[in-house]
PDB file of C-alpha atoms in Angstrom:
ATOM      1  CA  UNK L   1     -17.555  31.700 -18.039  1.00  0.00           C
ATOM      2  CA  UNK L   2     -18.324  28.098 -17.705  1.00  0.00           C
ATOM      3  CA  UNK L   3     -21.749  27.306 -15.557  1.00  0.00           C
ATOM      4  CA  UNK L   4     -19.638  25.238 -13.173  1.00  0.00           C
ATOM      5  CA  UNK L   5     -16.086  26.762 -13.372  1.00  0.00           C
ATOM      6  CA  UNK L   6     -16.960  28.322  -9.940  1.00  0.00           C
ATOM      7  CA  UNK L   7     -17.586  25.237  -8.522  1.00  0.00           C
ATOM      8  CA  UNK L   8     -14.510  23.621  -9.670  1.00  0.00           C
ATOM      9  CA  UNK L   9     -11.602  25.803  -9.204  1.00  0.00           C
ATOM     10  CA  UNK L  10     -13.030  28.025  -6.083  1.00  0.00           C
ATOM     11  CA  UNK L  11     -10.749  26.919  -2.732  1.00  0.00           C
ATOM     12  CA  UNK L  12      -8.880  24.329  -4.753  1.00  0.00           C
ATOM     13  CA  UNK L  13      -5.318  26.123  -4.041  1.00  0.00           C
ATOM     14  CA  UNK L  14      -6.685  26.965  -0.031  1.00  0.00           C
ATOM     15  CA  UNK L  15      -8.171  23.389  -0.424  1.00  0.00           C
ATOM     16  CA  UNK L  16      -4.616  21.612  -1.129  1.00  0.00           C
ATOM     17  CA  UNK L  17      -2.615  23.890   1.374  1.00  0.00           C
ATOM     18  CA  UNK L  18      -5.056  22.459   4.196  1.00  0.00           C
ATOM     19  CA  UNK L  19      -4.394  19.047   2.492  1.00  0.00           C
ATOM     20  CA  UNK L  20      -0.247  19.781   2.646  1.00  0.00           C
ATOM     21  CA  UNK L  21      -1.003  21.380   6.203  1.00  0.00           C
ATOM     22  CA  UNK L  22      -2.309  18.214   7.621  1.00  0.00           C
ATOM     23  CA  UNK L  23       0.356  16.096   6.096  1.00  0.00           C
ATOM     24  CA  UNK L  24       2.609  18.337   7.556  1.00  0.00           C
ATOM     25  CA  UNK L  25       1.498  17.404  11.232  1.00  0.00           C
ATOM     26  CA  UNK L  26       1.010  14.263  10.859  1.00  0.00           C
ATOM     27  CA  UNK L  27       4.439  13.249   9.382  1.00  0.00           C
ATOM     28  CA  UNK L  28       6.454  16.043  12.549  1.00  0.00           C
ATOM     29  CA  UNK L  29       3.746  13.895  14.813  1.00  0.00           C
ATOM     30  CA  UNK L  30       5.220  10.904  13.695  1.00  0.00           C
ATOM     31  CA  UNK L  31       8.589  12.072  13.275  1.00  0.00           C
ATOM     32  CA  UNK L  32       8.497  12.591  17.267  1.00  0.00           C
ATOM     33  CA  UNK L  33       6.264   9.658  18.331  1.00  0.00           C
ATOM     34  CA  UNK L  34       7.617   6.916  16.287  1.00  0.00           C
ATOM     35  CA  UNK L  35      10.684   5.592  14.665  1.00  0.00           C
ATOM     36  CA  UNK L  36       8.694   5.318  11.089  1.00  0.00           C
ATOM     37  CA  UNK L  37      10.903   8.547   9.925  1.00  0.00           C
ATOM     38  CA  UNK L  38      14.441   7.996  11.466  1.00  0.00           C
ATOM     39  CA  UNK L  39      16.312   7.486   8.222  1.00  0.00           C
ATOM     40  CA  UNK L  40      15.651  11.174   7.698  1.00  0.00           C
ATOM     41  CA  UNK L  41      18.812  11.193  10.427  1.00  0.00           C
ATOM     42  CA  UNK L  42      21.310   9.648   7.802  1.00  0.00           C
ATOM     43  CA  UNK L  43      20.519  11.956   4.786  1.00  0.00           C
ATOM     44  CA  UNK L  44      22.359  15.078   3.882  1.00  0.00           C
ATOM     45  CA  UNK L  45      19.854  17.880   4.563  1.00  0.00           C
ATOM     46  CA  UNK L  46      21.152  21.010   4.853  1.00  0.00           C
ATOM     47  CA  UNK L  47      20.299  24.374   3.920  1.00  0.00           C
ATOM     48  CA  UNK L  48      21.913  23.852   0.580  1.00  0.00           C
ATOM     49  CA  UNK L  49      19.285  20.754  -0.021  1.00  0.00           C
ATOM     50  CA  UNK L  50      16.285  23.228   1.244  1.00  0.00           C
ATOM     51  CA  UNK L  51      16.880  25.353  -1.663  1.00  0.00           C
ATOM     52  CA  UNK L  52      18.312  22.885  -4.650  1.00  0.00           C
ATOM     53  CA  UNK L  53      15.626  20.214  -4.176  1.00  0.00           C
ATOM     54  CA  UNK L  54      13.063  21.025  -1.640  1.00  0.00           C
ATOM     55  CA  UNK L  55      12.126  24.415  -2.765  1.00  0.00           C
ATOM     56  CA  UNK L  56      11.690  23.411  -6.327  1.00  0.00           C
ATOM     57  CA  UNK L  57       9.593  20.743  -5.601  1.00  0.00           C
ATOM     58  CA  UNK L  58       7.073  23.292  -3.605  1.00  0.00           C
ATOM     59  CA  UNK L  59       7.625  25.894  -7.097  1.00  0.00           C
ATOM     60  CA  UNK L  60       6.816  23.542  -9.650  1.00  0.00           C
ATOM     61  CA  UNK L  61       4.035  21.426  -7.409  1.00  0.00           C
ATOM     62  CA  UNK L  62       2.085  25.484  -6.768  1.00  0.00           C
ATOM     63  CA  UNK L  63       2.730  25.765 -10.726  1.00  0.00           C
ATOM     64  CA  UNK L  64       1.138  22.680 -11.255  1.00  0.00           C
ATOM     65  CA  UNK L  65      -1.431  23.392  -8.868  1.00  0.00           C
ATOM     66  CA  UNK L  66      -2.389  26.609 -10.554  1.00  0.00           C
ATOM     67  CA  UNK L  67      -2.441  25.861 -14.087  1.00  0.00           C
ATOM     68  CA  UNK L  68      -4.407  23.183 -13.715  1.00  0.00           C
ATOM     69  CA  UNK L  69      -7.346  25.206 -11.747  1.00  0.00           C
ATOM     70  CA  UNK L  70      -7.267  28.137 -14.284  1.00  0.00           C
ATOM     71  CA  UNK L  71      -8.010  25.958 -17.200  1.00  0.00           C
ATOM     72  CA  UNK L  72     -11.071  24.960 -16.092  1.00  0.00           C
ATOM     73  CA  UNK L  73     -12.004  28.821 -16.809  1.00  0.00           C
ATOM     74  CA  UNK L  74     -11.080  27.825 -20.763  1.00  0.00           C
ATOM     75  CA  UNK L  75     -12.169  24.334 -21.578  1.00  0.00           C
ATOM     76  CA  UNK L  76     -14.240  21.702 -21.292  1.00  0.00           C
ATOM     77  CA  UNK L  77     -13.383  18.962 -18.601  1.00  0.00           C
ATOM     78  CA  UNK L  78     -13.485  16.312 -21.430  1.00  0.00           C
ATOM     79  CA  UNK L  79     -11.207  18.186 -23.679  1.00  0.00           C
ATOM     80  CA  UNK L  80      -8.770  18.055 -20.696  1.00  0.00           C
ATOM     81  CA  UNK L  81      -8.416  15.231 -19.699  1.00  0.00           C
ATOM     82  CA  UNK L  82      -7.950  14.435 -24.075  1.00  0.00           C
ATOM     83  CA  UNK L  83      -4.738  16.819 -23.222  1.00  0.00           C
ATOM     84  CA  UNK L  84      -3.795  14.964 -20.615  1.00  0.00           C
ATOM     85  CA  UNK L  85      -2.348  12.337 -23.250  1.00  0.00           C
ATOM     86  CA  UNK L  86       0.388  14.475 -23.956  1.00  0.00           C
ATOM     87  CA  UNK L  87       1.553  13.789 -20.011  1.00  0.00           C
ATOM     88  CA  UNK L  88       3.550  10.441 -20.463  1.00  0.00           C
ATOM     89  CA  UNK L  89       5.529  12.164 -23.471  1.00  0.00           C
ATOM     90  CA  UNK L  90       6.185  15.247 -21.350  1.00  0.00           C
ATOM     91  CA  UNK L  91       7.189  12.985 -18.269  1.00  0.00           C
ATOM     92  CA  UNK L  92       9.702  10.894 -20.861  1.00  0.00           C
ATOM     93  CA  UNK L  93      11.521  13.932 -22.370  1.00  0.00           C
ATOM     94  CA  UNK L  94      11.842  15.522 -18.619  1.00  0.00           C
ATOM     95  CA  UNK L  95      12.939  12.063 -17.522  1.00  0.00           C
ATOM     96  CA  UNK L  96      15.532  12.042 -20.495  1.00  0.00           C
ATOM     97  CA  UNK L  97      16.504  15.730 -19.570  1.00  0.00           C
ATOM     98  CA  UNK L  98      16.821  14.695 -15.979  1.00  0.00           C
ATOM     99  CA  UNK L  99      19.125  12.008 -17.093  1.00  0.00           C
ATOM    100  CA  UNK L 100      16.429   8.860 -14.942  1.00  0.00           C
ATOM    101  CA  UNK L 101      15.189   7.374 -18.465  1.00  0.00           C
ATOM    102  CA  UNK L 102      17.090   6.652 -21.702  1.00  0.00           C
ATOM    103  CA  UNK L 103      14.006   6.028 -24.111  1.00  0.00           C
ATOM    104  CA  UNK L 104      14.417   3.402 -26.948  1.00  0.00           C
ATOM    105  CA  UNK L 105      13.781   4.462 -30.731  1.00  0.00           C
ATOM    106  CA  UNK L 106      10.367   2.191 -30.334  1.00  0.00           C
ATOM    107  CA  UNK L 107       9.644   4.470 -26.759  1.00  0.00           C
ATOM    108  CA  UNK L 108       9.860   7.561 -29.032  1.00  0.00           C
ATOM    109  CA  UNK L 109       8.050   6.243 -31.966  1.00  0.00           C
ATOM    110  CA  UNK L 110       5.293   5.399 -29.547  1.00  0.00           C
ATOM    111  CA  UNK L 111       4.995   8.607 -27.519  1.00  0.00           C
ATOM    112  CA  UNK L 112       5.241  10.059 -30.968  1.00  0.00           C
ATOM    113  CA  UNK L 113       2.204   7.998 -31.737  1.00  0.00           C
ATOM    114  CA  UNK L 114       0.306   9.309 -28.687  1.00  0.00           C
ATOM    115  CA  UNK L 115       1.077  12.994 -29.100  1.00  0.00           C
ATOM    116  CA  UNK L 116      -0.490  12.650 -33.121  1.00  0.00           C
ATOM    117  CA  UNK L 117      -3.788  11.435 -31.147  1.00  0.00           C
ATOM    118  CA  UNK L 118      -3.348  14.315 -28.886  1.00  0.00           C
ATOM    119  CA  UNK L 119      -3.077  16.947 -31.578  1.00  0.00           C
ATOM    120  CA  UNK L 120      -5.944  15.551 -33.570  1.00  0.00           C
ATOM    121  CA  UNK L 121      -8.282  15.893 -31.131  1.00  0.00           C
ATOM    122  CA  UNK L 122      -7.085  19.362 -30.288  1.00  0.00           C
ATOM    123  CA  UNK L 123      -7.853  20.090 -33.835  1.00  0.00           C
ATOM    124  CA  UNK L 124     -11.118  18.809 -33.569  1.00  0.00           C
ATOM    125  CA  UNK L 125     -12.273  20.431 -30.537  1.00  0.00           C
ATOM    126  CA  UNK L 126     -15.401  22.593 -30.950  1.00  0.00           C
ATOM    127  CA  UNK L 127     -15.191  25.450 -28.656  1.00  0.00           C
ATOM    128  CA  UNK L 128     -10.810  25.668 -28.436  1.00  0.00           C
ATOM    129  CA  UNK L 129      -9.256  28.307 -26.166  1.00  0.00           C
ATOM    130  CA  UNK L 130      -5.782  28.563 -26.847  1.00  0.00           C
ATOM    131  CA  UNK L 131      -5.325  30.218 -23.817  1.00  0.00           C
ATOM    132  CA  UNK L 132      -6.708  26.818 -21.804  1.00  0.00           C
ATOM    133  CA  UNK L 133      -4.335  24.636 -24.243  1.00  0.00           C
ATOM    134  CA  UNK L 134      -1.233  27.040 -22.828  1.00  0.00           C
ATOM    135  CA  UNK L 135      -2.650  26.643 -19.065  1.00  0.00           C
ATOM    136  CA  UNK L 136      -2.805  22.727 -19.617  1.00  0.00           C
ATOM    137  CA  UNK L 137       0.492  22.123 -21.287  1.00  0.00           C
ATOM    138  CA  UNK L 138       2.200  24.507 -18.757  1.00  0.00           C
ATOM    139  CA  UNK L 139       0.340  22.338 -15.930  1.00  0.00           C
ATOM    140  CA  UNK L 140       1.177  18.870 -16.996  1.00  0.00           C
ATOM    141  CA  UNK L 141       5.331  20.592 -17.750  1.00  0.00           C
ATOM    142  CA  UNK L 142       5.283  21.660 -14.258  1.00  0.00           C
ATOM    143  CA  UNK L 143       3.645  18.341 -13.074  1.00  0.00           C
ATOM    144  CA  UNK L 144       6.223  16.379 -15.161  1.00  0.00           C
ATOM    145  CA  UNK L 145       8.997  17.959 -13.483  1.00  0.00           C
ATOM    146  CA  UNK L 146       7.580  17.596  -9.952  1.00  0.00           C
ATOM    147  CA  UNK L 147       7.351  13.923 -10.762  1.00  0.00           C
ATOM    148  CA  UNK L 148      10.768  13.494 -12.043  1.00  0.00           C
ATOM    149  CA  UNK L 149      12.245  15.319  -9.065  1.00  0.00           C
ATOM    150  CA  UNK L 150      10.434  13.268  -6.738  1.00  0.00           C
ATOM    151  CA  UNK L 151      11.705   9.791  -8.504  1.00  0.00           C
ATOM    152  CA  UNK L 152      15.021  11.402  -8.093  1.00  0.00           C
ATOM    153  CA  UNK L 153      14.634  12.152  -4.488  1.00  0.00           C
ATOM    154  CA  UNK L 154      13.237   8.369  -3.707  1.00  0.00           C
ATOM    155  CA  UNK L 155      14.896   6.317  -5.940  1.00  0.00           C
ATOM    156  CA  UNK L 156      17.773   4.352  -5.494  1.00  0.00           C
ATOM    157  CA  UNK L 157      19.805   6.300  -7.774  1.00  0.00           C
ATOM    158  CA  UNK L 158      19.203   9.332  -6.008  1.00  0.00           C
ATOM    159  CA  UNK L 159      18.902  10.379  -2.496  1.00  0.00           C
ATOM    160  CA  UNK L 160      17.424   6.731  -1.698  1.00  0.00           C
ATOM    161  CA  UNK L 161      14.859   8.698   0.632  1.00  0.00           C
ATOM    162  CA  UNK L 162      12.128   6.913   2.329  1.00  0.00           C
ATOM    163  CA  UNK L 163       8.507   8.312   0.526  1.00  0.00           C
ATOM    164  CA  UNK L 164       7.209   9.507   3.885  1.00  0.00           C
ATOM    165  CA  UNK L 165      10.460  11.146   5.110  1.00  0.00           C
ATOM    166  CA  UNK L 166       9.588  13.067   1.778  1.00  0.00           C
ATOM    167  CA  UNK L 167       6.648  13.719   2.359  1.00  0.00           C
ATOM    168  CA  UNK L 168       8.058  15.423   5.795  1.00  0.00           C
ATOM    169  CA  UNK L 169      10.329  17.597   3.748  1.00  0.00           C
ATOM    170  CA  UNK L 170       8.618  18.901   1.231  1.00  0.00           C
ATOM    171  CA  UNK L 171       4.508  19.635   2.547  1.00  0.00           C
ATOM    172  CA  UNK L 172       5.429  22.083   4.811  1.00  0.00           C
ATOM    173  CA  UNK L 173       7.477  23.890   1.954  1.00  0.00           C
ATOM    174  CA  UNK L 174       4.445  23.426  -0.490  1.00  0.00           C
ATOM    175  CA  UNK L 175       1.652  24.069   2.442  1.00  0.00           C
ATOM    176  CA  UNK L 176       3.131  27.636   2.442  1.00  0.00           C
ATOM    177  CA  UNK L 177       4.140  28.150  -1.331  1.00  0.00           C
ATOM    178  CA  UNK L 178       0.296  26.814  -1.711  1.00  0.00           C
ATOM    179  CA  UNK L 179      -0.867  29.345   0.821  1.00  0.00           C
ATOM    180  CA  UNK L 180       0.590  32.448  -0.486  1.00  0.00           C
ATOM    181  CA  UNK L 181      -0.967  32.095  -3.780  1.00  0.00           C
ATOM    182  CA  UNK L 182      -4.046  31.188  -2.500  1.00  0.00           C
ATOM    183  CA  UNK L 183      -4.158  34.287  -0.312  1.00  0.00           C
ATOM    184  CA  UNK L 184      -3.646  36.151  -3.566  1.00  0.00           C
ATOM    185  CA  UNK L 185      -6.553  34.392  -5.390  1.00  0.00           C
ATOM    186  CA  UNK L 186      -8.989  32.614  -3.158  1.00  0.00           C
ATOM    187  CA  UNK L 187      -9.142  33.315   0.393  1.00  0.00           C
ATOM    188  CA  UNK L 188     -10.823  37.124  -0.378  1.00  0.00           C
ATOM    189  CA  UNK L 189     -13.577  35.500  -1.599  1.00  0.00           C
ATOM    190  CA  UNK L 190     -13.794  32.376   0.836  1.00  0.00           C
ATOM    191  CA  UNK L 191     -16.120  32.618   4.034  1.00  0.00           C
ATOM    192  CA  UNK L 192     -16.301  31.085   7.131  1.00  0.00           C
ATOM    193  CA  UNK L 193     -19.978  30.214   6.346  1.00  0.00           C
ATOM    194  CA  UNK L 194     -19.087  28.626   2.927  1.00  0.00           C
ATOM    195  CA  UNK L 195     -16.892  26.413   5.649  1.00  0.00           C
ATOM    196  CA  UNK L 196     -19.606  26.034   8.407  1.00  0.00           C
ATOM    197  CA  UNK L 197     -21.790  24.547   5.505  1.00  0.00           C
ATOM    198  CA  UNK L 198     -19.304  22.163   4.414  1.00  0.00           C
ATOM    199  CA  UNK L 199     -18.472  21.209   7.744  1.00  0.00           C
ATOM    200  CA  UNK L 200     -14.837  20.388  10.022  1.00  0.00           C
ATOM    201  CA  UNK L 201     -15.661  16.703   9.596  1.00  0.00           C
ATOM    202  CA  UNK L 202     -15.718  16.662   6.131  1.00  0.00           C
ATOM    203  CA  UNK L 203     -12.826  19.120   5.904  1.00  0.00           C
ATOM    204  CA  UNK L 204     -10.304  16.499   8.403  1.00  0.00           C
ATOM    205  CA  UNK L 205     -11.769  13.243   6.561  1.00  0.00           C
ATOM    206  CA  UNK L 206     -10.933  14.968   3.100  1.00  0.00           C
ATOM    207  CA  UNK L 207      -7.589  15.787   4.283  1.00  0.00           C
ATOM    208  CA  UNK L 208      -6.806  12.201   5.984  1.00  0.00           C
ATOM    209  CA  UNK L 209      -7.507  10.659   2.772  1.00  0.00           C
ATOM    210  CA  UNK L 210      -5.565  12.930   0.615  1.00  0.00           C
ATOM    211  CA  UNK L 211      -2.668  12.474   3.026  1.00  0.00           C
ATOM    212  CA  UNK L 212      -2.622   8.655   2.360  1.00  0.00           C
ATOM    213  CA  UNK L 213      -3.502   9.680  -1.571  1.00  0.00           C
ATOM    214  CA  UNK L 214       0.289  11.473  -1.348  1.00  0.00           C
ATOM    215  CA  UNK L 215       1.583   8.699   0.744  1.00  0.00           C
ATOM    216  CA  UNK L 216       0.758   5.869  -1.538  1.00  0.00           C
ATOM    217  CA  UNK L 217       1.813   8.142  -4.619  1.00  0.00           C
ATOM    218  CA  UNK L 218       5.092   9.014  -3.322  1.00  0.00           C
ATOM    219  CA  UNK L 219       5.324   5.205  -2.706  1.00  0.00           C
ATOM    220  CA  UNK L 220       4.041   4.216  -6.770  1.00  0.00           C
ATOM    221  CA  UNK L 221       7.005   6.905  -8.258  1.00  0.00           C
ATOM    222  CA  UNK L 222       9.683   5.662  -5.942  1.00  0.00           C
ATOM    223  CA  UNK L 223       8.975   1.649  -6.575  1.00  0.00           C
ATOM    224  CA  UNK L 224       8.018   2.745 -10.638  1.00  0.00           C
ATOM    225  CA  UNK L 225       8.885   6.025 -12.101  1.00  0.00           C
ATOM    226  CA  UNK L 226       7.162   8.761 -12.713  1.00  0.00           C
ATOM    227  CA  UNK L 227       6.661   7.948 -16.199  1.00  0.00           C
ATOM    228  CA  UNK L 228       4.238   4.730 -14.503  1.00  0.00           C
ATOM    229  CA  UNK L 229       2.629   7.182 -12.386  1.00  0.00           C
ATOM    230  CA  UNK L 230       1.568   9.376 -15.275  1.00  0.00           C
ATOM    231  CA  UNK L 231      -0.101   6.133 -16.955  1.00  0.00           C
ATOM    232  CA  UNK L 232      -1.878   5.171 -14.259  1.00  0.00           C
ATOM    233  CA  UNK L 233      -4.149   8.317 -14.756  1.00  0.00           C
ATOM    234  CA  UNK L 234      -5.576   6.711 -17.824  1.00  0.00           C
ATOM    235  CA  UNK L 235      -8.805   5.127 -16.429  1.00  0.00           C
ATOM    236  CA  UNK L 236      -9.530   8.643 -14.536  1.00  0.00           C
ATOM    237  CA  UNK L 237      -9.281  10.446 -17.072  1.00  0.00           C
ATOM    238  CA  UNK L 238     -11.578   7.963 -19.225  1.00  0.00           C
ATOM    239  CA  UNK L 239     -14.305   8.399 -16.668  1.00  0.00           C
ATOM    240  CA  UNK L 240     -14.135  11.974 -16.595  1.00  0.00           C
ATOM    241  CA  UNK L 241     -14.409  12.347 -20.374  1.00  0.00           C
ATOM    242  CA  UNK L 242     -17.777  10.379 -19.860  1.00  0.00           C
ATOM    243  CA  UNK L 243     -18.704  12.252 -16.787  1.00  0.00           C
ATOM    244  CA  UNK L 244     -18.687  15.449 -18.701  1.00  0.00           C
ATOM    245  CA  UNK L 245     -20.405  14.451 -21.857  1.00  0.00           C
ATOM    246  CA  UNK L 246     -23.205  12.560 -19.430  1.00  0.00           C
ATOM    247  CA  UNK L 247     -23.361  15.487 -16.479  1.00  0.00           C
ATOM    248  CA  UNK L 248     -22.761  18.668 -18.591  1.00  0.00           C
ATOM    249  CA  UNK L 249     -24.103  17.129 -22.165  1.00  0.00           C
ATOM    250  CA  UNK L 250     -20.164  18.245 -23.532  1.00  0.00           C
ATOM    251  CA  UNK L 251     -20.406  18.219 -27.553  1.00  0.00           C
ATOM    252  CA  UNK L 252     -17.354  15.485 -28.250  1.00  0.00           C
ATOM    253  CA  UNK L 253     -16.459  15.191 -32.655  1.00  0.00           C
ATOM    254  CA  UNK L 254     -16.002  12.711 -34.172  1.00  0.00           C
ATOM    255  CA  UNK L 255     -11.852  14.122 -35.044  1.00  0.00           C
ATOM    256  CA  UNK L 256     -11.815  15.030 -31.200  1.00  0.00           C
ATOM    257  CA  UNK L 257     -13.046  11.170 -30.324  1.00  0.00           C
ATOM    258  CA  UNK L 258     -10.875   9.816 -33.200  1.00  0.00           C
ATOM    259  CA  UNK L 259      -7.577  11.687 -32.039  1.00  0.00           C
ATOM    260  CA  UNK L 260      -8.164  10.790 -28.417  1.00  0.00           C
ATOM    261  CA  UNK L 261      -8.708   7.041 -29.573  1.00  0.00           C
ATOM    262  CA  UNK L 262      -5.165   7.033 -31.157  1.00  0.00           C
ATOM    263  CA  UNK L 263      -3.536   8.220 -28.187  1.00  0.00           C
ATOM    264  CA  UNK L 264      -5.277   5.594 -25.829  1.00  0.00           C
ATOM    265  CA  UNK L 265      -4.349   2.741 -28.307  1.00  0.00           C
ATOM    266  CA  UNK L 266      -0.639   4.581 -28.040  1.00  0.00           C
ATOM    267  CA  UNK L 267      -0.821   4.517 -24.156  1.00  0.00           C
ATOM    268  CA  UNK L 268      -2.215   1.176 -23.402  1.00  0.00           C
ATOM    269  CA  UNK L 269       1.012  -0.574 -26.094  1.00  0.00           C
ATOM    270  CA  UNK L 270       3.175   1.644 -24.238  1.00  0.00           C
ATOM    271  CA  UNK L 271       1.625   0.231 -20.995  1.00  0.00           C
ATOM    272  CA  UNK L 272       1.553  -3.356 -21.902  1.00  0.00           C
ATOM    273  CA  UNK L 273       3.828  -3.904 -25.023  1.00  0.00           C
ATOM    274  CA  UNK L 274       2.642  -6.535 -27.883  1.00  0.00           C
ATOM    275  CA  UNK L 275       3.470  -9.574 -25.803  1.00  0.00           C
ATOM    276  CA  UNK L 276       0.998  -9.278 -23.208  1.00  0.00           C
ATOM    277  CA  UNK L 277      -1.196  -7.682 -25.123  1.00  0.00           C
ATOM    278  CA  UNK L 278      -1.125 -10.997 -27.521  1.00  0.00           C
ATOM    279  CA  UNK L 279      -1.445 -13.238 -24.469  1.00  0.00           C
ATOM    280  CA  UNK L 280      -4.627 -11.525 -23.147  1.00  0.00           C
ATOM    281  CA  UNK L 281      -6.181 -11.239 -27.595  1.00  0.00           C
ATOM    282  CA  UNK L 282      -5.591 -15.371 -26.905  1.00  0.00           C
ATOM    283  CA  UNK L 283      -7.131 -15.287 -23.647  1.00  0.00           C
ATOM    284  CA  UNK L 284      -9.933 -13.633 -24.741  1.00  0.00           C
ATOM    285  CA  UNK L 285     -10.420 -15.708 -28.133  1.00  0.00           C
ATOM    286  CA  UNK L 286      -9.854 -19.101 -26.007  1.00  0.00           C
ATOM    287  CA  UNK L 287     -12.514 -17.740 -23.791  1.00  0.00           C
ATOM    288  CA  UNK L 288     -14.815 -16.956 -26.910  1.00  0.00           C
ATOM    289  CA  UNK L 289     -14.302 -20.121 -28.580  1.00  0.00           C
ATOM    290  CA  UNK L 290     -15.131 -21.967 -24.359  1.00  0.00           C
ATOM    291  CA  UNK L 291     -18.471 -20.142 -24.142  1.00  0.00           C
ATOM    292  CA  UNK L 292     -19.610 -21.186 -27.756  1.00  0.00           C
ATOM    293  CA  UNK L 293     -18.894 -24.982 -27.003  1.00  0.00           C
TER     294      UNK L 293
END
């Protein structure tokens, strides 16, 4: 086992229920207190909407949840986040499954593009767990269809539903989804002491902040798409490729930093496209050409 796969993936799942649990109370607490969640009145929720969009939404979120833990107990955290490329192409067939996106031939040829980078530096990754690769692509599948549903739920052509009246739906569903598994997994092997040391400051700031992380993300896929969302992981996951090589001295070859280069040329085209991408080469030469004079 990695040295510090404990110290990543112990009480994540119990971690993220107390997250969801928190968001849970604070969105009935302003459901009853304020009128921030009263178009919740005017939408069709019934027990029929419980189980055909609520309750998949906590299933594929715990999925997500899950797979992504366990694959710490495979692979490197830099070799991750070089999987994590594959996301945008994932959320873009789901999206074209779900009927929300209708890529162009030059969308496919470009997620095409990305995905080569992502295989290459598969193929060049030193200590490869096939196992991990299985737990990562399964994660970022279940996290592309959480997405999707979401965009679906909030957007326009869906239910139109306000982000924070979603998030009132669906925590409580995922706090206790979250919860079971965790009881499964973690919570034998959690004590109160490791949670005295930590501290119930720490604990309520960590879970204020990851309530407005969910609030402003539910906000991003319903103004966006999920598709967006997925890019805008990029620069994380950049800085945790060179957090692992710096912290944990990760061995990164040259086919591994090759592939991965390919897929970020791929994402930041897709991100940008060639026009503003030519305006800001200008820019830059303009600016050049300034400091020289």
């Amino acid at each position: 086992m990695r040295p510090y796969t404990y110290h990543v993936i112990a009480g994540a799942i119990l971690l993220t229920s107390w997250h969801l649990i928190i968001a849970a109370i604070i969105t009935q607490i302003l459901a009853r207190t304020t009128t921030l969640l009263d178009s919740r009145h005017s939408l069709p929720v019934s027990r029929r909407f419980y189980l055909s969009t609520i309750l998949p939404i906590g299933l594929v979120s715990s999925g997500s949840l899950v797979c992504s833990n366990f694959v710490y107990l495979y692979l490197s955290v830099a070799f991750i986040q070089m999987l994590k490329a594959f996301a945008p192409a994932i959320v873009l067939f789901v999206s074209w499954v779900w009927g929300v996106a209708d890529p162009s031939v030059g969308d496919i040829i470009n997620i095409m593009w990305i995905v080569s980078g992502g295989i290459m530096a598969s193929l060049g990754e030193i200590d490869i767990s096939w196992a991990g690769v299985a737990f990562q692509l399964s994660g970022l599948m279940f996290e592309a269809v959480r997405v999707v549903m979401i965009q679906t739920l909030l957007s326009s052509k869906g239910l139109n539903m306000d982000p924070l009246v979603g998030l009132y739906y669906y925590a409580p569903i995922c706090a206790v989804l979250n919860l079971l598994i965790a009881g499964t997994i973690e919570i034998p092997s959690v004590s109160w002491e490791d949670i005295r040391q930590v501290g119930w400051i720490i604990f309520c700031l960590n879970a204020l902040f990851a309530f407005l992380l969910n609030f402003v993300s539910l906000v991003l896929i319903a103004k966006t798409s999920g598709l967006v969302t997925t890019l805008t992981g990029i620069f994380k996951n950049i800085l945790l490729i060179i957090f692992s090589i710096i912290m944990w001295q990760t061995r990164i070859s040259m086919t591994q930093m090759l592939g991965y280069s390919i897929s970020l040329i791929g994402l930041v085209y897709y991100s940008f496209g060639y026009r503003k991408l030519a305006a800001a080469y200008h820019a830059a030469i303009l600016w050049l050409l300034g400091l020289r004079e």
